[in-house]
Short mmCIF file of C-alpha atoms and ligand atoms in Angstrom, two decimals:
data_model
loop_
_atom_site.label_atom_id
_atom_site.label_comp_id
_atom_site.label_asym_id
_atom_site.label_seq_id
_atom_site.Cartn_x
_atom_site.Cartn_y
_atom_site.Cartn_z
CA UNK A 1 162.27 129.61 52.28
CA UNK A 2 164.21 130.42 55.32
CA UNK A 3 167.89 129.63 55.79
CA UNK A 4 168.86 132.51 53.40
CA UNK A 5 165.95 134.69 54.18
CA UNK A 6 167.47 134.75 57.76
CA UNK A 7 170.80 135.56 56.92
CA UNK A 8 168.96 139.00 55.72
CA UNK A 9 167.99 139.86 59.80
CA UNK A 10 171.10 140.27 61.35
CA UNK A 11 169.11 141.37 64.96
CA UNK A 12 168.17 137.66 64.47
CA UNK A 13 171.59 135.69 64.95
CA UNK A 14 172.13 136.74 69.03
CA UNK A 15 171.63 134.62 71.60
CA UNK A 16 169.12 135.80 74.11
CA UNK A 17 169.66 134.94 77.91
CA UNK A 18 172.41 132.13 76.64
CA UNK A 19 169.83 131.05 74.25
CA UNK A 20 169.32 131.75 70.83
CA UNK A 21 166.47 134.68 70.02
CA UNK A 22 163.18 133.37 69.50
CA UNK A 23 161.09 136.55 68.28
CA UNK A 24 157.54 135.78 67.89
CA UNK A 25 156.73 139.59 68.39
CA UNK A 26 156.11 140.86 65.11
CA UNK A 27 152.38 142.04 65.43
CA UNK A 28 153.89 144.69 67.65
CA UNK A 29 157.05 145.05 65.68
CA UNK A 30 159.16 143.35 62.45
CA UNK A 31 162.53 143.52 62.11
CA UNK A 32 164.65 145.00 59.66
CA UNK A 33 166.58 143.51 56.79
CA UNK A 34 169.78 144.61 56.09
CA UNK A 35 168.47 145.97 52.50
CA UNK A 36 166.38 148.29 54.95
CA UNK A 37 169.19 148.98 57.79
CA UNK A 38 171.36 149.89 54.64
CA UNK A 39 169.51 152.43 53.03
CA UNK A 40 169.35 154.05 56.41
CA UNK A 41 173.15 153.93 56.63
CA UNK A 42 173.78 155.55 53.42
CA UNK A 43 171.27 158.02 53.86
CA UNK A 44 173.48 159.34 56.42
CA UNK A 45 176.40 158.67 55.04
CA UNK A 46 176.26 159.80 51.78
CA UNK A 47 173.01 162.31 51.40
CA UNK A 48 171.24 163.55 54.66
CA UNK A 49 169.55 166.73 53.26
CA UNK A 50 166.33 168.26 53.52
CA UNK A 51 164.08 167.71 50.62
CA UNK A 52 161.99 169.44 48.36
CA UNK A 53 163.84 172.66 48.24
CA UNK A 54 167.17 172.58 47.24
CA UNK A 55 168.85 173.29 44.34
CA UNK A 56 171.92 171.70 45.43
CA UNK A 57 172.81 167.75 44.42
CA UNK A 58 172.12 166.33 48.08
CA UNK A 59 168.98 167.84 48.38
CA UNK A 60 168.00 166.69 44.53
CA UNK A 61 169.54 162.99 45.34
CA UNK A 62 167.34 162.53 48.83
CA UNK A 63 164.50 164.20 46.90
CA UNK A 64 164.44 161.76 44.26
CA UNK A 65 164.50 159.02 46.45
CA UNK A 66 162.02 160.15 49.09
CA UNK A 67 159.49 160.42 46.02
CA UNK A 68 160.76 157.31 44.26
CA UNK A 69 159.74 155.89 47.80
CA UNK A 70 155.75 156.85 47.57
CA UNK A 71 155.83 155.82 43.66
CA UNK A 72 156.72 152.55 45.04
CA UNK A 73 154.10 152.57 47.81
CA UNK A 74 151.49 153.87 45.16
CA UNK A 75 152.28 151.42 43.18
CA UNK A 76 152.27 148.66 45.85
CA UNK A 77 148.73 149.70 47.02
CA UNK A 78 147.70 150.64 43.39
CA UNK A 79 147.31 153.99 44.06
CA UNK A 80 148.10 157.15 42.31
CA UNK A 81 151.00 158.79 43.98
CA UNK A 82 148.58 162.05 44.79
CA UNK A 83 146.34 159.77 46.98
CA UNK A 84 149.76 158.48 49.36
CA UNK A 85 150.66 160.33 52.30
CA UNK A 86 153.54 160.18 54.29
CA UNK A 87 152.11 160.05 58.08
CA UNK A 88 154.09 158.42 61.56
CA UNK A 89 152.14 155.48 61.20
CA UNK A 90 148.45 153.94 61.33
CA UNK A 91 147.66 156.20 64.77
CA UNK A 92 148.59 159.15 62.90
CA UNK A 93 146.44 158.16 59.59
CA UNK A 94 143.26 157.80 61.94
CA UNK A 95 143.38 161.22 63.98
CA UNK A 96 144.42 162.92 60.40
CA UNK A 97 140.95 161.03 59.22
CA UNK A 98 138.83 161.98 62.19
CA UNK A 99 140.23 165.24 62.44
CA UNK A 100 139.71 166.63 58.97
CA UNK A 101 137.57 164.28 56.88
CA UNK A 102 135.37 164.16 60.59
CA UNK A 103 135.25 167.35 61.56
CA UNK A 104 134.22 168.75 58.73
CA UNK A 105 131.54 166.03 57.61
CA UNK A 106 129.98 164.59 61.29
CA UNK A 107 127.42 166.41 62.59
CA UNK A 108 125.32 166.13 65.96
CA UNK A 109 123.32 162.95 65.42
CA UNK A 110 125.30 161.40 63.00
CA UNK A 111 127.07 157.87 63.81
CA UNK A 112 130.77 156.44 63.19
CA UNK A 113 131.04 152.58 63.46
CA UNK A 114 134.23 150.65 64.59
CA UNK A 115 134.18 146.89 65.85
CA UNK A 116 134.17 145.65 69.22
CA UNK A 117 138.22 144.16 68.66
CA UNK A 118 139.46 147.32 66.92
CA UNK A 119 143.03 148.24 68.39
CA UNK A 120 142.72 151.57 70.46
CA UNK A 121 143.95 153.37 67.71
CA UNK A 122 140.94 153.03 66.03
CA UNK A 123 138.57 153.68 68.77
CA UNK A 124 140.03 156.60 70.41
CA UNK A 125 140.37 159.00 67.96
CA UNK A 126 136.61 158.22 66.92
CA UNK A 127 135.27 158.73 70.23
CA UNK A 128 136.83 161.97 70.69
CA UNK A 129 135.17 163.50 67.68
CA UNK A 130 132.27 162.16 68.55
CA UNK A 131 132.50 163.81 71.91
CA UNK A 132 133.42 166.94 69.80
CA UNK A 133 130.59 166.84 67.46
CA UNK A 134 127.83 164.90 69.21
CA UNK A 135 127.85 162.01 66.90
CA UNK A 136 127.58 158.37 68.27
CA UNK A 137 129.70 155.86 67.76
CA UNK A 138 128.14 152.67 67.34
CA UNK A 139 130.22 148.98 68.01
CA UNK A 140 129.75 145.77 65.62
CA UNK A 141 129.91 143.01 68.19
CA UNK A 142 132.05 139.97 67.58
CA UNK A 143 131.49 135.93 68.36
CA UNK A 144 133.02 133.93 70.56
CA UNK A 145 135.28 132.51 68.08
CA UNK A 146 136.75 136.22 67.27
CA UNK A 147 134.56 137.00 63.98
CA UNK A 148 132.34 140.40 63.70
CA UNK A 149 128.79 139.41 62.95
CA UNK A 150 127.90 140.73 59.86
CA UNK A 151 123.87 140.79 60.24
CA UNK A 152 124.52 142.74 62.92
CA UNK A 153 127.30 145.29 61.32
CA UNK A 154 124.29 145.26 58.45
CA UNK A 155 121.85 146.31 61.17
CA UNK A 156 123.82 149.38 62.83
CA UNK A 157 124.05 150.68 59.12
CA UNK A 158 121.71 153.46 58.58
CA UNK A 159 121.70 156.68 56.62
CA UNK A 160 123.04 158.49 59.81
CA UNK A 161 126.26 156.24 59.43
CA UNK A 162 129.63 158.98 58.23
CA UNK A 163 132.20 156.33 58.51
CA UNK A 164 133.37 152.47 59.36
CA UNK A 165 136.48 151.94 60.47
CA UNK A 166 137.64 148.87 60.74
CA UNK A 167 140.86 146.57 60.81
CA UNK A 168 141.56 144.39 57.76
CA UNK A 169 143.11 141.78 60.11
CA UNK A 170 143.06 141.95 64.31
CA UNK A 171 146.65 142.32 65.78
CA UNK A 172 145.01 140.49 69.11
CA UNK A 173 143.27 137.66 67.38
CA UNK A 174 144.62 137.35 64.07
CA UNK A 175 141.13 137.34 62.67
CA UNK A 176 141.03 138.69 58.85
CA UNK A 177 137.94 140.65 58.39
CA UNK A 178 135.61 140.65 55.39
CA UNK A 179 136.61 144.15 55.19
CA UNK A 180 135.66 144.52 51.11
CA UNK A 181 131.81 143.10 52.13
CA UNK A 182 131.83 145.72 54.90
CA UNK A 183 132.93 148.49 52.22
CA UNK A 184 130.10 147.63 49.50
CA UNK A 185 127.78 147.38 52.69
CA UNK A 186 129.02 150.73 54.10
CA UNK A 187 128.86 152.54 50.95
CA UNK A 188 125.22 151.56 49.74
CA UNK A 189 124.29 153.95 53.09
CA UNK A 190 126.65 156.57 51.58
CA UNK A 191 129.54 156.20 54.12
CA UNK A 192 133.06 155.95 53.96
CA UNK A 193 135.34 153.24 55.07
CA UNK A 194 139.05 153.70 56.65
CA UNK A 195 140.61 150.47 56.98
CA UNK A 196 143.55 149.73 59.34
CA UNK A 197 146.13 148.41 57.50
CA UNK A 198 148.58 148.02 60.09
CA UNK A 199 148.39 144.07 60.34
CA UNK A 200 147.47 143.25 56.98
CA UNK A 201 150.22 144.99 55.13
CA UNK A 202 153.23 142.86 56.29
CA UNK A 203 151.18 139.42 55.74
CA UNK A 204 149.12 140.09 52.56
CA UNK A 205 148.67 141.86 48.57
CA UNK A 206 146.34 144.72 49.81
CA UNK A 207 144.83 146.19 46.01
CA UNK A 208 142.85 149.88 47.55
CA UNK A 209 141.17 149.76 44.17
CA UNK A 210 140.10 146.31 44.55
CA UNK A 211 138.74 146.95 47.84
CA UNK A 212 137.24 149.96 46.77
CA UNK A 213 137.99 151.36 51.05
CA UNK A 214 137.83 155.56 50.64
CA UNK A 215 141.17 155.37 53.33
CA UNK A 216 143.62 153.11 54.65
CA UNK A 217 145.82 153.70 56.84
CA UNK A 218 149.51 151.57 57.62
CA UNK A 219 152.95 151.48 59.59
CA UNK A 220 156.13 151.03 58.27
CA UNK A 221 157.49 149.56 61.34
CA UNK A 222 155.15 146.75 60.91
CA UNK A 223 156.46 145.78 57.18
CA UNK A 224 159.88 145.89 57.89
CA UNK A 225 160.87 149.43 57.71
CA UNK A 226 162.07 152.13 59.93
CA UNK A 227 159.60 153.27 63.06
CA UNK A 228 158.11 156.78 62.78
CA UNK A 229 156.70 156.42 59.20
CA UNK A 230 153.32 155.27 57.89
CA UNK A 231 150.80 155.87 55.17
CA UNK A 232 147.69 157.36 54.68
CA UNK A 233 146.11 156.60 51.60
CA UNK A 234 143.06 157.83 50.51
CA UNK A 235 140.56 158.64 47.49
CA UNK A 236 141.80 161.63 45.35
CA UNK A 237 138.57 163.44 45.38
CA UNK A 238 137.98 163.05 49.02
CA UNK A 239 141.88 164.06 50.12
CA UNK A 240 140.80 167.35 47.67
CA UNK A 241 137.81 168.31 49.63
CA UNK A 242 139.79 167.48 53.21
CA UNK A 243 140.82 170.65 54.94
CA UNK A 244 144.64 170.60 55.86
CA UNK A 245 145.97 168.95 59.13
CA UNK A 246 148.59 170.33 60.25
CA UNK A 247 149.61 173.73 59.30
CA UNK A 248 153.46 174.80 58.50
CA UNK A 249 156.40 174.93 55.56
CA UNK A 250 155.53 172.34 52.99
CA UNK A 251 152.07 172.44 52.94
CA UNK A 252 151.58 175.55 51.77
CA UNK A 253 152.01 177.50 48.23
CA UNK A 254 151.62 180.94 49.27
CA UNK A 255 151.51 182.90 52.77
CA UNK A 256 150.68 186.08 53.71
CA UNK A 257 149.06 187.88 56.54
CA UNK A 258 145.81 188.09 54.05
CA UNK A 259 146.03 184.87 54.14
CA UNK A 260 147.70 181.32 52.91
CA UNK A 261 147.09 178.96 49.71
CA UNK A 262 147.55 175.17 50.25
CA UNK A 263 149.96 173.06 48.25
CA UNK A 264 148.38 170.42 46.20
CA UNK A 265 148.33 166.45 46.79
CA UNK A 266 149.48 164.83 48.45
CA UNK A 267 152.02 167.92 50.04
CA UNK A 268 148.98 169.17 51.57
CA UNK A 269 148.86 167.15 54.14
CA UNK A 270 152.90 166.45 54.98
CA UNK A 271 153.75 169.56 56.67
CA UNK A 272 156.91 170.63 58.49
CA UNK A 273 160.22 168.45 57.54
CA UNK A 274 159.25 164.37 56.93
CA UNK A 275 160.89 161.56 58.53
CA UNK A 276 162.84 161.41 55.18
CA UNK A 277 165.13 157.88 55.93
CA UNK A 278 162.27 156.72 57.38
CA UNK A 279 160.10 156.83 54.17
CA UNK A 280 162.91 155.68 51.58
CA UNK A 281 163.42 152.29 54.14
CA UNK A 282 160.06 152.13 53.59
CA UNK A 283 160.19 152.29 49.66
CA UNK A 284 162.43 149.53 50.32
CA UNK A 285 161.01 147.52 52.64
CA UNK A 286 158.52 147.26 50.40
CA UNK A 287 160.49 146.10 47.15
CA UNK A 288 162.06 143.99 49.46
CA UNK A 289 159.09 141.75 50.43
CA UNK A 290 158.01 141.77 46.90
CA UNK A 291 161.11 140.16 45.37
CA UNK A 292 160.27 137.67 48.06
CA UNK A 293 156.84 137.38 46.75
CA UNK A 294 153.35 138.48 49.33
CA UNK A 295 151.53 135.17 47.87
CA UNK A 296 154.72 133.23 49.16
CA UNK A 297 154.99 135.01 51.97
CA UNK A 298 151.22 134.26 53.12
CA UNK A 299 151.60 130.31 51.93
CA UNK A 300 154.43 130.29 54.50
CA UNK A 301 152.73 132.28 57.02
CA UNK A 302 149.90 130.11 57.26
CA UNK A 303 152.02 127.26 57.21
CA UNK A 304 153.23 128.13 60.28
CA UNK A 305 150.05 129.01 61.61
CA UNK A 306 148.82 126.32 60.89
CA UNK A 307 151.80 124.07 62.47
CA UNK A 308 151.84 126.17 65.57
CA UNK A 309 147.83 126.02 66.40
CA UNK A 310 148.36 122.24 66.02
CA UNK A 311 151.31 122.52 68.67
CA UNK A 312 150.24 124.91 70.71
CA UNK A 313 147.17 123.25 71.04
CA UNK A 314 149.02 119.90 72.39
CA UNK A 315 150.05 121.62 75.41
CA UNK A 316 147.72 120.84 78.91
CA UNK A 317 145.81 123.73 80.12
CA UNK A 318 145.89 126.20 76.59
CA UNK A 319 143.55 127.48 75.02
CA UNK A 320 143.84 129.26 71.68
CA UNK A 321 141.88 132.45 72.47
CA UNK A 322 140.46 133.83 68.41
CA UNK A 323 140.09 130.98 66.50
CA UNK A 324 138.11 132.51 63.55
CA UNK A 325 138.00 130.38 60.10
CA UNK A 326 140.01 132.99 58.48
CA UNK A 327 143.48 134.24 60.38
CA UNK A 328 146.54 135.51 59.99
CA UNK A 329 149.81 134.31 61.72
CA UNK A 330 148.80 135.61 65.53
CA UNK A 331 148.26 132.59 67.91
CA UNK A 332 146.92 134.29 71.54
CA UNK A 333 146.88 131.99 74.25
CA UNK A 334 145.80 131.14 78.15
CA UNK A 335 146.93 128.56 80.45
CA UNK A 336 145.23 127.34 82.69
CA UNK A 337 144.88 130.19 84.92
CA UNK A 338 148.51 131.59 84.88
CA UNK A 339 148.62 135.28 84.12
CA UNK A 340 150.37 136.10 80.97
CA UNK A 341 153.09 138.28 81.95
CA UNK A 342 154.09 135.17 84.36
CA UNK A 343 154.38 133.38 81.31
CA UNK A 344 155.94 135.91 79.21
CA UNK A 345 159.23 136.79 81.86
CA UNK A 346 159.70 132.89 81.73
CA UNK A 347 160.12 132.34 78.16
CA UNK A 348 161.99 135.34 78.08
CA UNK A 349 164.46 133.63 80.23
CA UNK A 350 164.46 131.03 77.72
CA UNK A 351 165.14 133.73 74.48
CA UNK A 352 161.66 134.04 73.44
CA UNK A 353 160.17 136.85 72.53
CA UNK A 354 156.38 137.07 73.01
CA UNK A 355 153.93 139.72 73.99
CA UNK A 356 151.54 139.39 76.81
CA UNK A 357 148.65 141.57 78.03
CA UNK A 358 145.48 143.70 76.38
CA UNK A 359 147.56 144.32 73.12
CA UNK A 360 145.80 147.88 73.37
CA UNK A 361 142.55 146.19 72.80
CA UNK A 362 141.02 147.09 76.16
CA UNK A 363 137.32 146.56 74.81
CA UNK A 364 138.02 143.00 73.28
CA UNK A 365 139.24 141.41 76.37
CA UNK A 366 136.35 143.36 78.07
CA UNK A 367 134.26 141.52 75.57
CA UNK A 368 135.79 138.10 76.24
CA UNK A 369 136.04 138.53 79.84
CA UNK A 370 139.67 138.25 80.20
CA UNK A 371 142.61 140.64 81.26
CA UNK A 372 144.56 139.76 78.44
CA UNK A 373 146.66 137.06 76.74
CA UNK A 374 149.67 135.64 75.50
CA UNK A 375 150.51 136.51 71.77
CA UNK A 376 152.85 134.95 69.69
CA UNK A 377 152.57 136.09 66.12
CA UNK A 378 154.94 134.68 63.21
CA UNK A 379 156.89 136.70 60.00
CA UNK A 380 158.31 134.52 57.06
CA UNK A 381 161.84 134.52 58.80
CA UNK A 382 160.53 132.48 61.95
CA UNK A 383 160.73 128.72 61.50
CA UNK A 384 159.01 125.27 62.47
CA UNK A 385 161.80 124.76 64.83
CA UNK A 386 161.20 127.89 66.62
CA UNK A 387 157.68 126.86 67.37
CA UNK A 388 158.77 123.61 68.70
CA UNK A 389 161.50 125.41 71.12
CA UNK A 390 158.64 127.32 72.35
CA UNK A 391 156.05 124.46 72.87
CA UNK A 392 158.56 122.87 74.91
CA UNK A 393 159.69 125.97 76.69
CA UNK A 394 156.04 126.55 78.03
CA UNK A 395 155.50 123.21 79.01
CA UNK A 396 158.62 123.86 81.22
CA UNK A 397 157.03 127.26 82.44
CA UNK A 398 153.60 125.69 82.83
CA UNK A 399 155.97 123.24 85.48
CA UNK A 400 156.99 125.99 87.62
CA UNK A 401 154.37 128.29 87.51
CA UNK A 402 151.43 125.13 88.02
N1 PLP B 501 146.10 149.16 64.43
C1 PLP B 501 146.52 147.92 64.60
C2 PLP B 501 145.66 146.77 64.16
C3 PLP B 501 147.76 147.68 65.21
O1 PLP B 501 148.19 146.43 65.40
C4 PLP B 501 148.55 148.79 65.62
C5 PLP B 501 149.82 148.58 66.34
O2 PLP B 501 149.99 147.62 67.06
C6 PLP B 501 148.06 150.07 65.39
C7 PLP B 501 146.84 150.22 64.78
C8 PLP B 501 148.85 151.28 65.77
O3 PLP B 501 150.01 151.36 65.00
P1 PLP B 501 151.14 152.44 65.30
O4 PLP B 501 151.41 152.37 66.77
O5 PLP B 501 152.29 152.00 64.46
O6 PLP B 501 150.59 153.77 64.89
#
């Protein structure tokens, strides 16, 4: 698929330390097609205006297309548009979560479980209500291989369990969790599930009904839109019950000193002036990647994962580090006993682009006794040949660093 999908990435064609841009970082970041770096132009250009409140034709045009923006996400998630809210990003989806939902349904005693290779975002936020409420929160461990163990999620269930939250897939590993088993599991005990879409959204068809999760959170820096926007998505009846987040203009419909009324779905929660540019690129970073097609997309993906284990594998001294049966296109890696970032600021030299360290996933490499690791993780606009650049680029840094 690539030649022409490429020519859509402009940040792409630049040569990188006199050599040509490898970026294998897109767990931590995509980048932007020019339908997305567009509509963030002509915002600007032709109808920057605050939304929601003005009669006059900027504020209608930017309006329209800020709500024609979570139609599309609603309808991308198969959600109504009442259950999608407009959020900076997965972190912000989880403390909204654990801050209303939480506070006002964990008690002293209760538990929260998360897994042992949940991305910070997902553990910190839990831990400090628990702290706050004296609830526990209680870890699925994982195997060696990267994979929870589901007897033992099934064991840590118990009536006290309010939530599970858990990735769909692991930005460190790759892994793809069995996240809809965990749901039925979690909600036969009467808890509710918040999934973290942030790695699973750019890769793969995520259907909230299908899943059945009560919230799911996502970032729209991760599927090819702007940084600074996300969703939150969550079950209608449950968003009703939620007390507000954040107070302010927007997410109100009446104030006075006697007191204030809240606006309805899904304004409740979006208060103060929204990232408005940011949510149309995402509206369009998401029509974008369907044109493409998300089953296409994933065949291609795991083409390339598939190539690159096989190559990365080939090279003396590395080890794949997550190797579970089901992954996405994340390959972390050791050598021999080089230290990542070593490894890292020499293919850099060489125009690639990969991540090294904990990948904010402190517990994990805690769990697999290791500071951290080299990540290279693949979008539909990287390429067979980029893989074999970078196979031969580490055996080069392996050279000097051995
Ligand atoms: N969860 C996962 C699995 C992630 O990979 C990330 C980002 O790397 C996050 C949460 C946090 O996303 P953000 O920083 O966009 O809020």
């Amino acid at each position: 698929m690539n030649s022409s999908i490429r020519a859509h990435f402009p940040i792409l064609h630049q040569n990188v330390n006199g050599k040509p841009l490898v970026y294998f970082d897109n767990a931590a970041t995509s980048q932007k097609p020019l339908a997305v770096i567009n509509a963030i132009k002509d915002y600007y250009e032709q109808y920057n205006s605050n939304i929601h409140r003005g009669a006059h034709h900027l504020a209608q045009l930017a309006t329209e297309k800020y709500e024609d923006a979570r139609k599309t996400v609603a309808q991308h998630l198969n959600a109504s548009e009442r259950e999608i809210n407009f959020v900076r990003g997965t972190t912000e989806a989880v403390n909204l979560v654990a801050s209303t939902y939480g506070r006002q349904n964990v008690k002293a005693g209760d538990e929260i479980i998360v897994s042992e290779m949940e991305h910070h975002s997902n553990i910190v936020p839990w831990q400090m209500l628990c702290e706050d409420k004296g609830a526990t929160l209680r870890v699925i461990p994982i195997t060696d291989s990267g994979e929870i163990i589901f007897e033992e999620y099934l064991k840590l269930l118990s009536e006290k369990t309010k939530i599970v939250s858990i990735a769909y897939i692991s930005n460190a590993l790759g892994t793809i969790h069995p996240v809809k088993e965990v749901i039925r599991e979690a909600h036969k005990v009467g808890a509710v599930v918040f999934i973290d879409g942030a790695q699973a959204l750019p890769h793969k068809k995520v259907d909230v009904k299908d899943l059945d999760c009560d919230f799911l959170g996502f970032s729209g820096h991760k599927v090819f839109a702007g940084t600074g926007i996300g969703i939150l998505y969550g079950k209608e009846k449950l968003l009703e019950a939620m007390p507000p987040y954040m107070g302010g203009g927007e997410m109100i419909k009446s104030v006075s000193f006697a007191g204030t009324t809240y606006n309805d779905l899904p304004y409740k929660f979006e208060a103060g002036t929204p990232h408005i540019e940011g949510g149309i690129s995402l509206g369009v970073a998401l029509n974008y990647i369907n044109e493409i097609g998300l089953d296409k997309i994933a065949a291609y993906e795991d083409e390339l994962l598939q190539y690159g284990t096989h190559k990365f594998s080939e090279v003396e001294g590395l080890r794949i580090v997550g190797t579970a049966k089901e992954k996405a296109s994340v390959i972390s890696f050791l050598v021999n006993d080089i230290h990542p970032y070593d490894l890292g600021v020499l293919l850099n030299q060489q125009g690639i682009a990969i991540r090294t360290g904990h990948h904010c996933c402190q517990p994990l490499m805690d769990r697999l006794k290791i500071e951290g690791t080299c990540r290279a993780s693949f979008a539909f606009y990287n390429t067979k040949e980029e893989i074999d650049v970078t196979v031969n680029a580490l055996k080069r840094a392996i050279k000097v660093l051995s």
